[in-house]
Tab-separated table of N, CA, C and O in Angstrom:
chain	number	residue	atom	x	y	z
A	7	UNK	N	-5.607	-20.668	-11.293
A	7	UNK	CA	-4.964	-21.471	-12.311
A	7	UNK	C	-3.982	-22.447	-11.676
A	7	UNK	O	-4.043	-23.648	-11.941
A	8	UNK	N	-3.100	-21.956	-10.862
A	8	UNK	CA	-2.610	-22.866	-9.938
A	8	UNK	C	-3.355	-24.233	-9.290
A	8	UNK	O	-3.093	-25.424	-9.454
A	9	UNK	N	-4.381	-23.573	-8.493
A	9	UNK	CA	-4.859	-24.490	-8.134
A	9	UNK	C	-5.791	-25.481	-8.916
A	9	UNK	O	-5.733	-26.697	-8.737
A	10	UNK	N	-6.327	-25.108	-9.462
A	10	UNK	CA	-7.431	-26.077	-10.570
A	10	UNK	C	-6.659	-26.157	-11.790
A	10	UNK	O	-7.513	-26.147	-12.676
A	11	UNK	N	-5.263	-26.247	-12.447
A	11	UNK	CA	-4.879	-26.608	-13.701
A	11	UNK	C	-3.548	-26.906	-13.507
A	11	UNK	O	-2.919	-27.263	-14.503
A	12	UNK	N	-2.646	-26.802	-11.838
A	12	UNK	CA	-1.712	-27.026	-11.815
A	12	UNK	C	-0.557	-26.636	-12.181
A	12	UNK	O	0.484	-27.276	-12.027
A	13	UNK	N	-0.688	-25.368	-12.781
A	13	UNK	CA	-0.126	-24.446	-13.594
A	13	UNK	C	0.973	-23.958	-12.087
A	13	UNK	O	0.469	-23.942	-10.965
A	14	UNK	N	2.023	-23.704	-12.241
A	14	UNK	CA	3.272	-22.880	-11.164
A	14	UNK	C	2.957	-21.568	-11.618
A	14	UNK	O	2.642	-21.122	-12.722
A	15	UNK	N	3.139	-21.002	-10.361
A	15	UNK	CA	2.479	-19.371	-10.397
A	15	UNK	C	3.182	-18.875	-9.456
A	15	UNK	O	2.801	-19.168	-8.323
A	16	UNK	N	4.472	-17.936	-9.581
A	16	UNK	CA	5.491	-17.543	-8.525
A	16	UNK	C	4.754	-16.391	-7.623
A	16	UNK	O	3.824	-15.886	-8.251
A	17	UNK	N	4.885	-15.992	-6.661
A	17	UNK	CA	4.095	-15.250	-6.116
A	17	UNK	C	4.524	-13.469	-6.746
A	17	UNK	O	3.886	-12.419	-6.665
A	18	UNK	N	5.880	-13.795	-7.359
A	18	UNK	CA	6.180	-12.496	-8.399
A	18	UNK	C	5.031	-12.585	-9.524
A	18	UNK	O	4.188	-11.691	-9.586
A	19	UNK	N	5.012	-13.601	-10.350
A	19	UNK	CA	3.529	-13.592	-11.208
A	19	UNK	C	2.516	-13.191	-10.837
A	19	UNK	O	1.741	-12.644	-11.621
A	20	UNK	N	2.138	-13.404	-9.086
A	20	UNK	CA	1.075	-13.374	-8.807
A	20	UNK	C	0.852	-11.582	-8.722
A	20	UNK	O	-0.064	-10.924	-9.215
A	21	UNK	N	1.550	-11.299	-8.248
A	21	UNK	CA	1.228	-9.698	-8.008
A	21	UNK	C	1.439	-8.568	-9.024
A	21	UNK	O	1.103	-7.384	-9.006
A	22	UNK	N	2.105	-9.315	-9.917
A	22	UNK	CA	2.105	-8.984	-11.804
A	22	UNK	C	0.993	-9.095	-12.031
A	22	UNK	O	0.414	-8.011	-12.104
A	23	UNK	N	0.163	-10.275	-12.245
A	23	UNK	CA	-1.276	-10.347	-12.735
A	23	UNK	C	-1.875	-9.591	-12.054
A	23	UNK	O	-2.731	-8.962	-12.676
A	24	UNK	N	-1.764	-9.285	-10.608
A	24	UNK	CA	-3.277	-8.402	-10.017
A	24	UNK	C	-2.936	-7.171	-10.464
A	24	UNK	O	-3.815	-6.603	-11.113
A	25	UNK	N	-1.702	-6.473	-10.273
A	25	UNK	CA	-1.859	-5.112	-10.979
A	25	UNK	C	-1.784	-5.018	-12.513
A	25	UNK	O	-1.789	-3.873	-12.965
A	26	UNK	N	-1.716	-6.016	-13.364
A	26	UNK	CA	-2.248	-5.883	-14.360
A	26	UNK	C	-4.160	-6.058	-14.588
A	26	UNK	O	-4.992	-5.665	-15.406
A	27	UNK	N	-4.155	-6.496	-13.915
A	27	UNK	CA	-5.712	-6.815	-13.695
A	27	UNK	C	-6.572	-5.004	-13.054
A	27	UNK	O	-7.283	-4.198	-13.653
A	28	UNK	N	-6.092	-5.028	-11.800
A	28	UNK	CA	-5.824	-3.801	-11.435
A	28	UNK	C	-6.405	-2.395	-12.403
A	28	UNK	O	-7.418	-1.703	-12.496
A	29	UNK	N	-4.893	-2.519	-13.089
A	29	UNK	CA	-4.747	-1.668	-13.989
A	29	UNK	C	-5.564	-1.022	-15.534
A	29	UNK	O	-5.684	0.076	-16.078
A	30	UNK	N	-6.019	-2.509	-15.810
A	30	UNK	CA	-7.115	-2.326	-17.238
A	30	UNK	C	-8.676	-2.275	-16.656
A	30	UNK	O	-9.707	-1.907	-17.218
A	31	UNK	N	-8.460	-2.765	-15.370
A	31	UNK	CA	-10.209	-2.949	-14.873
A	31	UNK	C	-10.419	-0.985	-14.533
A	31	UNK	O	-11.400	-0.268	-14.729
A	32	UNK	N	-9.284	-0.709	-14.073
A	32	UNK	CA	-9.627	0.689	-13.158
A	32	UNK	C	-9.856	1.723	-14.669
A	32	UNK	O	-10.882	2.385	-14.825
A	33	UNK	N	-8.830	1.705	-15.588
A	33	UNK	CA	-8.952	2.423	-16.559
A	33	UNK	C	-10.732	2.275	-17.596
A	33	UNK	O	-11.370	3.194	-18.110
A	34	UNK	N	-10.999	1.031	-17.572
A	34	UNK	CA	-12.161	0.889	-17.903
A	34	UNK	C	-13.584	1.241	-17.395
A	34	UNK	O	-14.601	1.738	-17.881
A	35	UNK	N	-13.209	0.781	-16.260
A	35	UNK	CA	-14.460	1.694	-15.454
A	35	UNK	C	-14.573	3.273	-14.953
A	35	UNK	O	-15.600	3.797	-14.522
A	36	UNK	N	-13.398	3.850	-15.095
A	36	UNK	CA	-12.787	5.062	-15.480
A	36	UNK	C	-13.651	6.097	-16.495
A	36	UNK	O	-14.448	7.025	-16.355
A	37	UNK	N	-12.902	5.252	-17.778
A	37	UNK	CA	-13.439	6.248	-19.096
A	37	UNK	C	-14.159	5.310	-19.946
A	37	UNK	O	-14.086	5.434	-21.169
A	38	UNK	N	-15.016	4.156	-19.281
A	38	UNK	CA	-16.063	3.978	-20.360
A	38	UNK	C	-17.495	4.212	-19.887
A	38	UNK	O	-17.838	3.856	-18.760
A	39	UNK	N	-18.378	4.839	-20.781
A	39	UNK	CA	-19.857	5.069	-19.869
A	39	UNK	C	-20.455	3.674	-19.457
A	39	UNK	O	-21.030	3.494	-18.383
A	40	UNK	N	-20.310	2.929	-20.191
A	40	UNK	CA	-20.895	1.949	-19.713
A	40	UNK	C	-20.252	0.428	-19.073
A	40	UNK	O	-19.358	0.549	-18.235
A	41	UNK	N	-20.626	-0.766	-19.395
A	41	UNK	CA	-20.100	-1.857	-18.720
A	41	UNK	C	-18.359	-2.645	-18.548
A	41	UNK	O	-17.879	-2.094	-19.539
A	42	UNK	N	-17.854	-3.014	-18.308
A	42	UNK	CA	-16.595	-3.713	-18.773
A	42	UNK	C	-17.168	-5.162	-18.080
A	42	UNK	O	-18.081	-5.365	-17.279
A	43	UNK	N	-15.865	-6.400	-19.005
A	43	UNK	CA	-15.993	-7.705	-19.087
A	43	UNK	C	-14.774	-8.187	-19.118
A	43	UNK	O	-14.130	-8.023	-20.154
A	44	UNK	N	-14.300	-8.743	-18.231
A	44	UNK	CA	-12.568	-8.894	-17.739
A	44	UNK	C	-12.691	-10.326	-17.705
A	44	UNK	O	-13.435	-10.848	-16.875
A	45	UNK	N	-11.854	-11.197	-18.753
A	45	UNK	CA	-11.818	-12.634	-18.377
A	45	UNK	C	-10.023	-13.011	-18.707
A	45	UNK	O	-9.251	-12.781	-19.638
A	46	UNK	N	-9.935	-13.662	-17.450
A	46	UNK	CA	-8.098	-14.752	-17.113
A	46	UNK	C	-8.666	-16.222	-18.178
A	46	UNK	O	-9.698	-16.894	-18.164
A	47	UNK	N	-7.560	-16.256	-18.929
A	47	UNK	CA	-7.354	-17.421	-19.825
A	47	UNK	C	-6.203	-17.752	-19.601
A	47	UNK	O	-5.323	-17.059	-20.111
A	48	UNK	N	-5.762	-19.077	-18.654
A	48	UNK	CA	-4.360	-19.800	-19.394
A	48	UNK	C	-3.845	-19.990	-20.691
A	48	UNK	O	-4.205	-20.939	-21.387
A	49	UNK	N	-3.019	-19.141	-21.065
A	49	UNK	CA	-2.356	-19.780	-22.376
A	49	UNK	C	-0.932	-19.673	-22.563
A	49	UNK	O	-0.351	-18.589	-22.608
A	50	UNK	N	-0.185	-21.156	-22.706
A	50	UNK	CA	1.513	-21.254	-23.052
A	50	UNK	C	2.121	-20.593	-22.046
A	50	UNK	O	2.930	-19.767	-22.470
A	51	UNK	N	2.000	-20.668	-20.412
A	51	UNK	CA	2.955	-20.586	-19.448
A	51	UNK	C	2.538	-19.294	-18.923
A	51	UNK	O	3.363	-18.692	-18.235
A	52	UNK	N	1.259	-18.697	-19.154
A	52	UNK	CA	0.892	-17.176	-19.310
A	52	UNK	C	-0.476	-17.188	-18.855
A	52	UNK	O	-1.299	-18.003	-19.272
A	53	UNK	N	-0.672	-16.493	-18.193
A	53	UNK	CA	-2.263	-15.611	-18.145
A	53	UNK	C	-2.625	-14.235	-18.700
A	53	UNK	O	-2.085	-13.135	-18.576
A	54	UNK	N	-3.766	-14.669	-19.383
A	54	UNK	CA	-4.053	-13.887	-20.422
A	54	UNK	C	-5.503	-13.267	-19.916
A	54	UNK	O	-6.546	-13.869	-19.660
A	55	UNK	N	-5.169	-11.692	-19.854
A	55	UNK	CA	-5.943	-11.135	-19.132
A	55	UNK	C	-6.693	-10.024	-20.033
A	55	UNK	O	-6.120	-8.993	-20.386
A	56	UNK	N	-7.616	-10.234	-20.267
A	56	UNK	CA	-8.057	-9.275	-21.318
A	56	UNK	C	-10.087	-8.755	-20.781
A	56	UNK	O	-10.944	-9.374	-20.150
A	57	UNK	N	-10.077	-7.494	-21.395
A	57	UNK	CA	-11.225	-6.492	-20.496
A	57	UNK	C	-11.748	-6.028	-21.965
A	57	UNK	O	-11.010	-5.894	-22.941
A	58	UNK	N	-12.745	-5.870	-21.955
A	58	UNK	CA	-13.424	-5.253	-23.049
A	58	UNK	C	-14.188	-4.148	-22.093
A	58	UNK	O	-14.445	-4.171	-20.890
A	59	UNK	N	-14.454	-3.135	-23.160
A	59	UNK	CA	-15.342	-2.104	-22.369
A	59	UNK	C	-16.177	-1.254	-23.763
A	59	UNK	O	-15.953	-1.502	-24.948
A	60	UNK	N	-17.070	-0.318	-23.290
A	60	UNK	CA	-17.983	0.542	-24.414
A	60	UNK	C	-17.382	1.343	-24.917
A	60	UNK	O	-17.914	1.602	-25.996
A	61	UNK	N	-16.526	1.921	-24.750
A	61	UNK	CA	-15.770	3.051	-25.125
A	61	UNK	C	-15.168	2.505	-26.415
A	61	UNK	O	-14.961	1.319	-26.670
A	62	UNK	N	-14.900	3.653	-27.253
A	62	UNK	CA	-14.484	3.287	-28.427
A	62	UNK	C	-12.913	3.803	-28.956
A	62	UNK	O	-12.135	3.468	-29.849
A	63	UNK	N	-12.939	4.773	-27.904
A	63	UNK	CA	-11.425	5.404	-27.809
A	63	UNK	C	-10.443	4.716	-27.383
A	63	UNK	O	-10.422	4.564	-26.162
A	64	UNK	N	-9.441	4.143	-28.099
A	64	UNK	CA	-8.604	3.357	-27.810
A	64	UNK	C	-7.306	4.245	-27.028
A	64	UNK	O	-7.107	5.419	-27.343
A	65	UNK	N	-6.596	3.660	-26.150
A	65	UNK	CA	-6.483	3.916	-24.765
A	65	UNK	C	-5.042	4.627	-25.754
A	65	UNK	O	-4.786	4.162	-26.865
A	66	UNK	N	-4.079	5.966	-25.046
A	66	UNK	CA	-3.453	6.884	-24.967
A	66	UNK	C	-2.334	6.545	-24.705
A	66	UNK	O	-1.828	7.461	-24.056
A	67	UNK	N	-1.442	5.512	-24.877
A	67	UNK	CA	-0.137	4.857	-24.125
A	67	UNK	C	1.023	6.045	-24.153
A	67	UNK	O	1.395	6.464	-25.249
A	68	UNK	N	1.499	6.496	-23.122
A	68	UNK	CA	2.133	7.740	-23.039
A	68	UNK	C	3.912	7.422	-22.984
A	68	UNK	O	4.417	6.686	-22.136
A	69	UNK	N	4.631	8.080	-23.972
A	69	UNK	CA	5.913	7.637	-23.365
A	69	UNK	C	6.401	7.777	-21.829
A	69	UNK	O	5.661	8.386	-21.056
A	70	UNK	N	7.619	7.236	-21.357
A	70	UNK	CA	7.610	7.516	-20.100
A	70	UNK	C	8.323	8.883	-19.760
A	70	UNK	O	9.374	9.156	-20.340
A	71	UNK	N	7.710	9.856	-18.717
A	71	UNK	CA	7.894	10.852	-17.617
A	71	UNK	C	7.805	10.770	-16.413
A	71	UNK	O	6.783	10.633	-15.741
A	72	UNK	N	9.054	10.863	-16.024
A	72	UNK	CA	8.979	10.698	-14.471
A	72	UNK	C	8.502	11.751	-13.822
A	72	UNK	O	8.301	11.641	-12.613
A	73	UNK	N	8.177	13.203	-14.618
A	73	UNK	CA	7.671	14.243	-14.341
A	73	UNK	C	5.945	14.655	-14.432
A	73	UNK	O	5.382	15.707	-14.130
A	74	UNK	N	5.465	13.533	-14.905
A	74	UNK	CA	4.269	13.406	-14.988
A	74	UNK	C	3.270	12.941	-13.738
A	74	UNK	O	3.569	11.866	-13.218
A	75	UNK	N	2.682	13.300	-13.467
A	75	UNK	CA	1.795	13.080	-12.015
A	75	UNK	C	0.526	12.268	-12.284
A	75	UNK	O	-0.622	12.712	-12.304
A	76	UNK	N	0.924	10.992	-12.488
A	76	UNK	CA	-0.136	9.967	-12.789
A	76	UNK	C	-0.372	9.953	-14.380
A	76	UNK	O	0.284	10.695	-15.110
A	77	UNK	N	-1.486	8.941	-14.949
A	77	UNK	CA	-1.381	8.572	-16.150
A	77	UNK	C	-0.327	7.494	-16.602
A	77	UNK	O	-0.094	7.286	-17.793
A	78	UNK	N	0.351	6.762	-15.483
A	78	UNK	CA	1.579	5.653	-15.702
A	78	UNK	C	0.968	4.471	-15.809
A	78	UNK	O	1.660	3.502	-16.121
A	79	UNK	N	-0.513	4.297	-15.565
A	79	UNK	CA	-0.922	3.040	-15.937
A	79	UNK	C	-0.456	1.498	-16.933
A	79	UNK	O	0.154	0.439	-16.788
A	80	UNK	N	-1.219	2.257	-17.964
A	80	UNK	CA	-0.477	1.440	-19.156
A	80	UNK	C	1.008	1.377	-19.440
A	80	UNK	O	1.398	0.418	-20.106
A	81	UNK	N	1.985	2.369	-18.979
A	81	UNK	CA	2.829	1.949	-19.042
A	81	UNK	C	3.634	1.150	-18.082
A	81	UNK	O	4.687	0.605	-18.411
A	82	UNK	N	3.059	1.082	-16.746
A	82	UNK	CA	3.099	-0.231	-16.127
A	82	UNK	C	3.208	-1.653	-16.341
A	82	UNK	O	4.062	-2.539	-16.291
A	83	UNK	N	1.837	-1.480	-16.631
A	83	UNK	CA	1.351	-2.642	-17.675
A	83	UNK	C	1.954	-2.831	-18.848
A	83	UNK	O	1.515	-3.950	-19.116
A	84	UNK	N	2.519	-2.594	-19.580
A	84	UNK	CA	3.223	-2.829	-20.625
A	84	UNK	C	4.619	-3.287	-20.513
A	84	UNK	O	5.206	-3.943	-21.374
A	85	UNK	N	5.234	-2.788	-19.092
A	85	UNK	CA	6.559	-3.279	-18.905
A	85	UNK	C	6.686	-4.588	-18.156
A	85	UNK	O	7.768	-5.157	-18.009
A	86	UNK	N	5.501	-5.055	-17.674
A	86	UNK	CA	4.795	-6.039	-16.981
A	86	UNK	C	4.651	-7.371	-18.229
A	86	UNK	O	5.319	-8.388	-18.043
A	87	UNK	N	4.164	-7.314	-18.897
A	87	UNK	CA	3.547	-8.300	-19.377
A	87	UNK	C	4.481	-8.279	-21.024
A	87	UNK	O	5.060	-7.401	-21.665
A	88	UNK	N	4.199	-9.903	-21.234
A	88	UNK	CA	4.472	-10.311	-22.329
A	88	UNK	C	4.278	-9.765	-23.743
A	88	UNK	O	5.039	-9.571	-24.691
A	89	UNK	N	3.184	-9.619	-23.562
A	89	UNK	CA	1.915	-9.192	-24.881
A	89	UNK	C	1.050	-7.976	-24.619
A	89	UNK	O	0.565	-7.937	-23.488
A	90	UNK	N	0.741	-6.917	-25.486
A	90	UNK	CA	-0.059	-6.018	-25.152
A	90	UNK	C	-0.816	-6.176	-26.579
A	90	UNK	O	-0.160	-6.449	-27.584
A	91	UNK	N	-2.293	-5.983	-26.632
A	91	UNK	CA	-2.755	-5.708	-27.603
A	91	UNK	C	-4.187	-4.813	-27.336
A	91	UNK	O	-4.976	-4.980	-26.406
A	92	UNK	N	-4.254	-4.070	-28.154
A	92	UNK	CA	-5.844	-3.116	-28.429
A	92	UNK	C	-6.625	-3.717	-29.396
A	92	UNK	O	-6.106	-3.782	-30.510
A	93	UNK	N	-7.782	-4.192	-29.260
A	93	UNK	CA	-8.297	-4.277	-30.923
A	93	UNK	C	-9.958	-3.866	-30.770
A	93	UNK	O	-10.758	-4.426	-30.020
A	94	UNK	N	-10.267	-2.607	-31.797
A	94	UNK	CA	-11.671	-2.018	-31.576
A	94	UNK	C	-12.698	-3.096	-31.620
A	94	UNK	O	-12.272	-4.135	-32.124
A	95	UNK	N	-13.643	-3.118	-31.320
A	95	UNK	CA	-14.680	-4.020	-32.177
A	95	UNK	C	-16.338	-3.489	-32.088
A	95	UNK	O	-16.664	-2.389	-31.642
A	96	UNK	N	-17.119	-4.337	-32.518
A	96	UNK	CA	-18.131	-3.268	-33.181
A	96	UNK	C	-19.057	-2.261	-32.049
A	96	UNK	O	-19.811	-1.304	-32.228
A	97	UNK	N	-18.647	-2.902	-30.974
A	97	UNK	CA	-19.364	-1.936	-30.179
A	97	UNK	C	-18.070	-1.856	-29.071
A	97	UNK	O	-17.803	-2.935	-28.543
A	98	UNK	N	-17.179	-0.598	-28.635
A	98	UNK	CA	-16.274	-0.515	-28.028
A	98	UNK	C	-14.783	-1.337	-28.031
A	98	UNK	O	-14.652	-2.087	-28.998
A	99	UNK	N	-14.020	-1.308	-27.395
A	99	UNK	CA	-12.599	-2.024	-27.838
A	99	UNK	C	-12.174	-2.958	-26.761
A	99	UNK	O	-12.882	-2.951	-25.754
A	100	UNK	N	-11.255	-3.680	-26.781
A	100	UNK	CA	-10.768	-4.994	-26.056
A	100	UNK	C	-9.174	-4.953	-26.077
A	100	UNK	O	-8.358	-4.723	-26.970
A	101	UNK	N	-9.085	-5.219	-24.938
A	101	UNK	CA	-7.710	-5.033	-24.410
A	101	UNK	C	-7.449	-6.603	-24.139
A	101	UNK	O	-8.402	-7.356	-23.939
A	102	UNK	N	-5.939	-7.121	-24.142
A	102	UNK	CA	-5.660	-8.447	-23.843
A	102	UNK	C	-4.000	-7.968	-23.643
A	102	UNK	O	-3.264	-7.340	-24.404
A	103	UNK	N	-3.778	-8.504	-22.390
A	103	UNK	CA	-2.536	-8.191	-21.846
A	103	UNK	C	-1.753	-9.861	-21.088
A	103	UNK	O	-2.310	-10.435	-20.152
A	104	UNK	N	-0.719	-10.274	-21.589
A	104	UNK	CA	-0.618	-11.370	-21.122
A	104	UNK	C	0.926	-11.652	-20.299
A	104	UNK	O	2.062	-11.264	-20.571
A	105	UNK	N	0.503	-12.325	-19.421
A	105	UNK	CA	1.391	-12.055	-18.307
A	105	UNK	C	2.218	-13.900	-17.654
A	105	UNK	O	1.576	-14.736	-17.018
A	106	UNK	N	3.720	-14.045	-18.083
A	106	UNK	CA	3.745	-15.069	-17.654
A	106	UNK	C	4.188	-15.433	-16.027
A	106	UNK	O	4.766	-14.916	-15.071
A	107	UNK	N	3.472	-16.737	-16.434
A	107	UNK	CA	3.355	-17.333	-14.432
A	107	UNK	C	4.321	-17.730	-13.452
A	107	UNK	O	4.282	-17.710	-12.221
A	108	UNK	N	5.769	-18.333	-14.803
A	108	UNK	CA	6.154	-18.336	-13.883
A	108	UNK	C	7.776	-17.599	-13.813
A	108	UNK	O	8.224	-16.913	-14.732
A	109	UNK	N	8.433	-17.865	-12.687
A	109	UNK	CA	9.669	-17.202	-12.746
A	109	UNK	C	10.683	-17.979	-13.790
A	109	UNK	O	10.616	-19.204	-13.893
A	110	UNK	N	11.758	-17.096	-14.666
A	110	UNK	CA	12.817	-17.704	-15.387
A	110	UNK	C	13.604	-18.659	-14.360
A	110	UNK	O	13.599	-18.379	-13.162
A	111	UNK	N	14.327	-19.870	-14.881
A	111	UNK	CA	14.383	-20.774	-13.881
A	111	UNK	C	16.058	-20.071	-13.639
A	111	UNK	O	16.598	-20.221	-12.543
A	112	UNK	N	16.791	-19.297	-14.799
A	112	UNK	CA	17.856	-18.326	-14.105
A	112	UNK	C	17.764	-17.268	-13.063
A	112	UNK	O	18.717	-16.551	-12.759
A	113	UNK	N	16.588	-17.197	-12.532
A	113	UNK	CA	16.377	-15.980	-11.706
A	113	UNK	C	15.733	-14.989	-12.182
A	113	UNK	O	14.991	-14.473	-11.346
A	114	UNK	N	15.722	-14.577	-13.059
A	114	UNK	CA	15.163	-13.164	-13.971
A	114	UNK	C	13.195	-13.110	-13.303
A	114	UNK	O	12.688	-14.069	-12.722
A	115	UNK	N	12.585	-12.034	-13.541
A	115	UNK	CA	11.541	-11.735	-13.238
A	115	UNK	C	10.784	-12.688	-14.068
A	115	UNK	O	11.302	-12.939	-15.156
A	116	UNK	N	9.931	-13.135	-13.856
A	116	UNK	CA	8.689	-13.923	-14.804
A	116	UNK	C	8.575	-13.220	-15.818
A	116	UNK	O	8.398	-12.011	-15.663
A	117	UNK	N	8.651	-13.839	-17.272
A	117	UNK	CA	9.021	-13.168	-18.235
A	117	UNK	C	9.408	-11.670	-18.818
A	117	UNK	O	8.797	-10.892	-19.550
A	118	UNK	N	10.687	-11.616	-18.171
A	118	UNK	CA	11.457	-10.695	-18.693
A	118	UNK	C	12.761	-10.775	-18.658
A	118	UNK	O	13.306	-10.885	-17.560
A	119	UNK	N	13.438	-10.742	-19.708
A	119	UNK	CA	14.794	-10.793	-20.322
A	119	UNK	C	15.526	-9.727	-19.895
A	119	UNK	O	15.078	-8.587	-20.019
A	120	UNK	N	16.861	-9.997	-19.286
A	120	UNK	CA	17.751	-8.385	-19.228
A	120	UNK	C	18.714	-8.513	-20.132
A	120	UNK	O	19.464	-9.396	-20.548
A	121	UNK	N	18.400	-6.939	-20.397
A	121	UNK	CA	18.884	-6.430	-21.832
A	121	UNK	C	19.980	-6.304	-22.484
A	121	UNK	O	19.969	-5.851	-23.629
């Protein structure tokens, strides 16, 4: 996106998007029997990363435990990105997780506000 749309992409964005990418591709090929379909869309300062897969079980988002031994995925991803959404559809469900590119120009992480 950087390069072909000119879009600024901090190299903090950059390693946000791959483990968000990462993160929904591994869970999908994980627990669905069959295929997944992962497509990056620029949209409004953001990459929008969204995976569809066969499975129909919509994914388990766990509060956080630091006592828990894996299963932190999604909640990775969720503290990561802008936007989280699930939505079933007629054959398995679709995930879209959106992640912005670039850094706050105060310093702060690529979209995220302190609290």
């Amino acid at each position: 996106m950087q390069a072909e749309q000119g879009l600024p992409v901090s190299s903090r964005a950059l390693g946000m998007a791959q483990l968000v990418v990462s993160e929904l591709v591994t869970n999908a090929r994980k627990h669905a029997p069959g295929p997944c379909v992962m497509t990056l869309e620029a949209d409004d300062g953001a990459v929008a990363v969204t995976v569809w897969d066969s499975c129909a079980t919509l994914p388990q988002i766990l509060p956080p435990d630091p006592a828990r031994v894996g299963q932190h995925g999604l909640e990775i991803v969720m503290a990561l990105c802008r936007s989280f959404e699930v939505h079933r559809e007629p054959v398995g469900k679709r995930i879209r997780a959106s992640v912005v590119l670039a850094d706050d120009p105060d310093g702060d992480a690529a979209g995220r506000r302190p609290m």
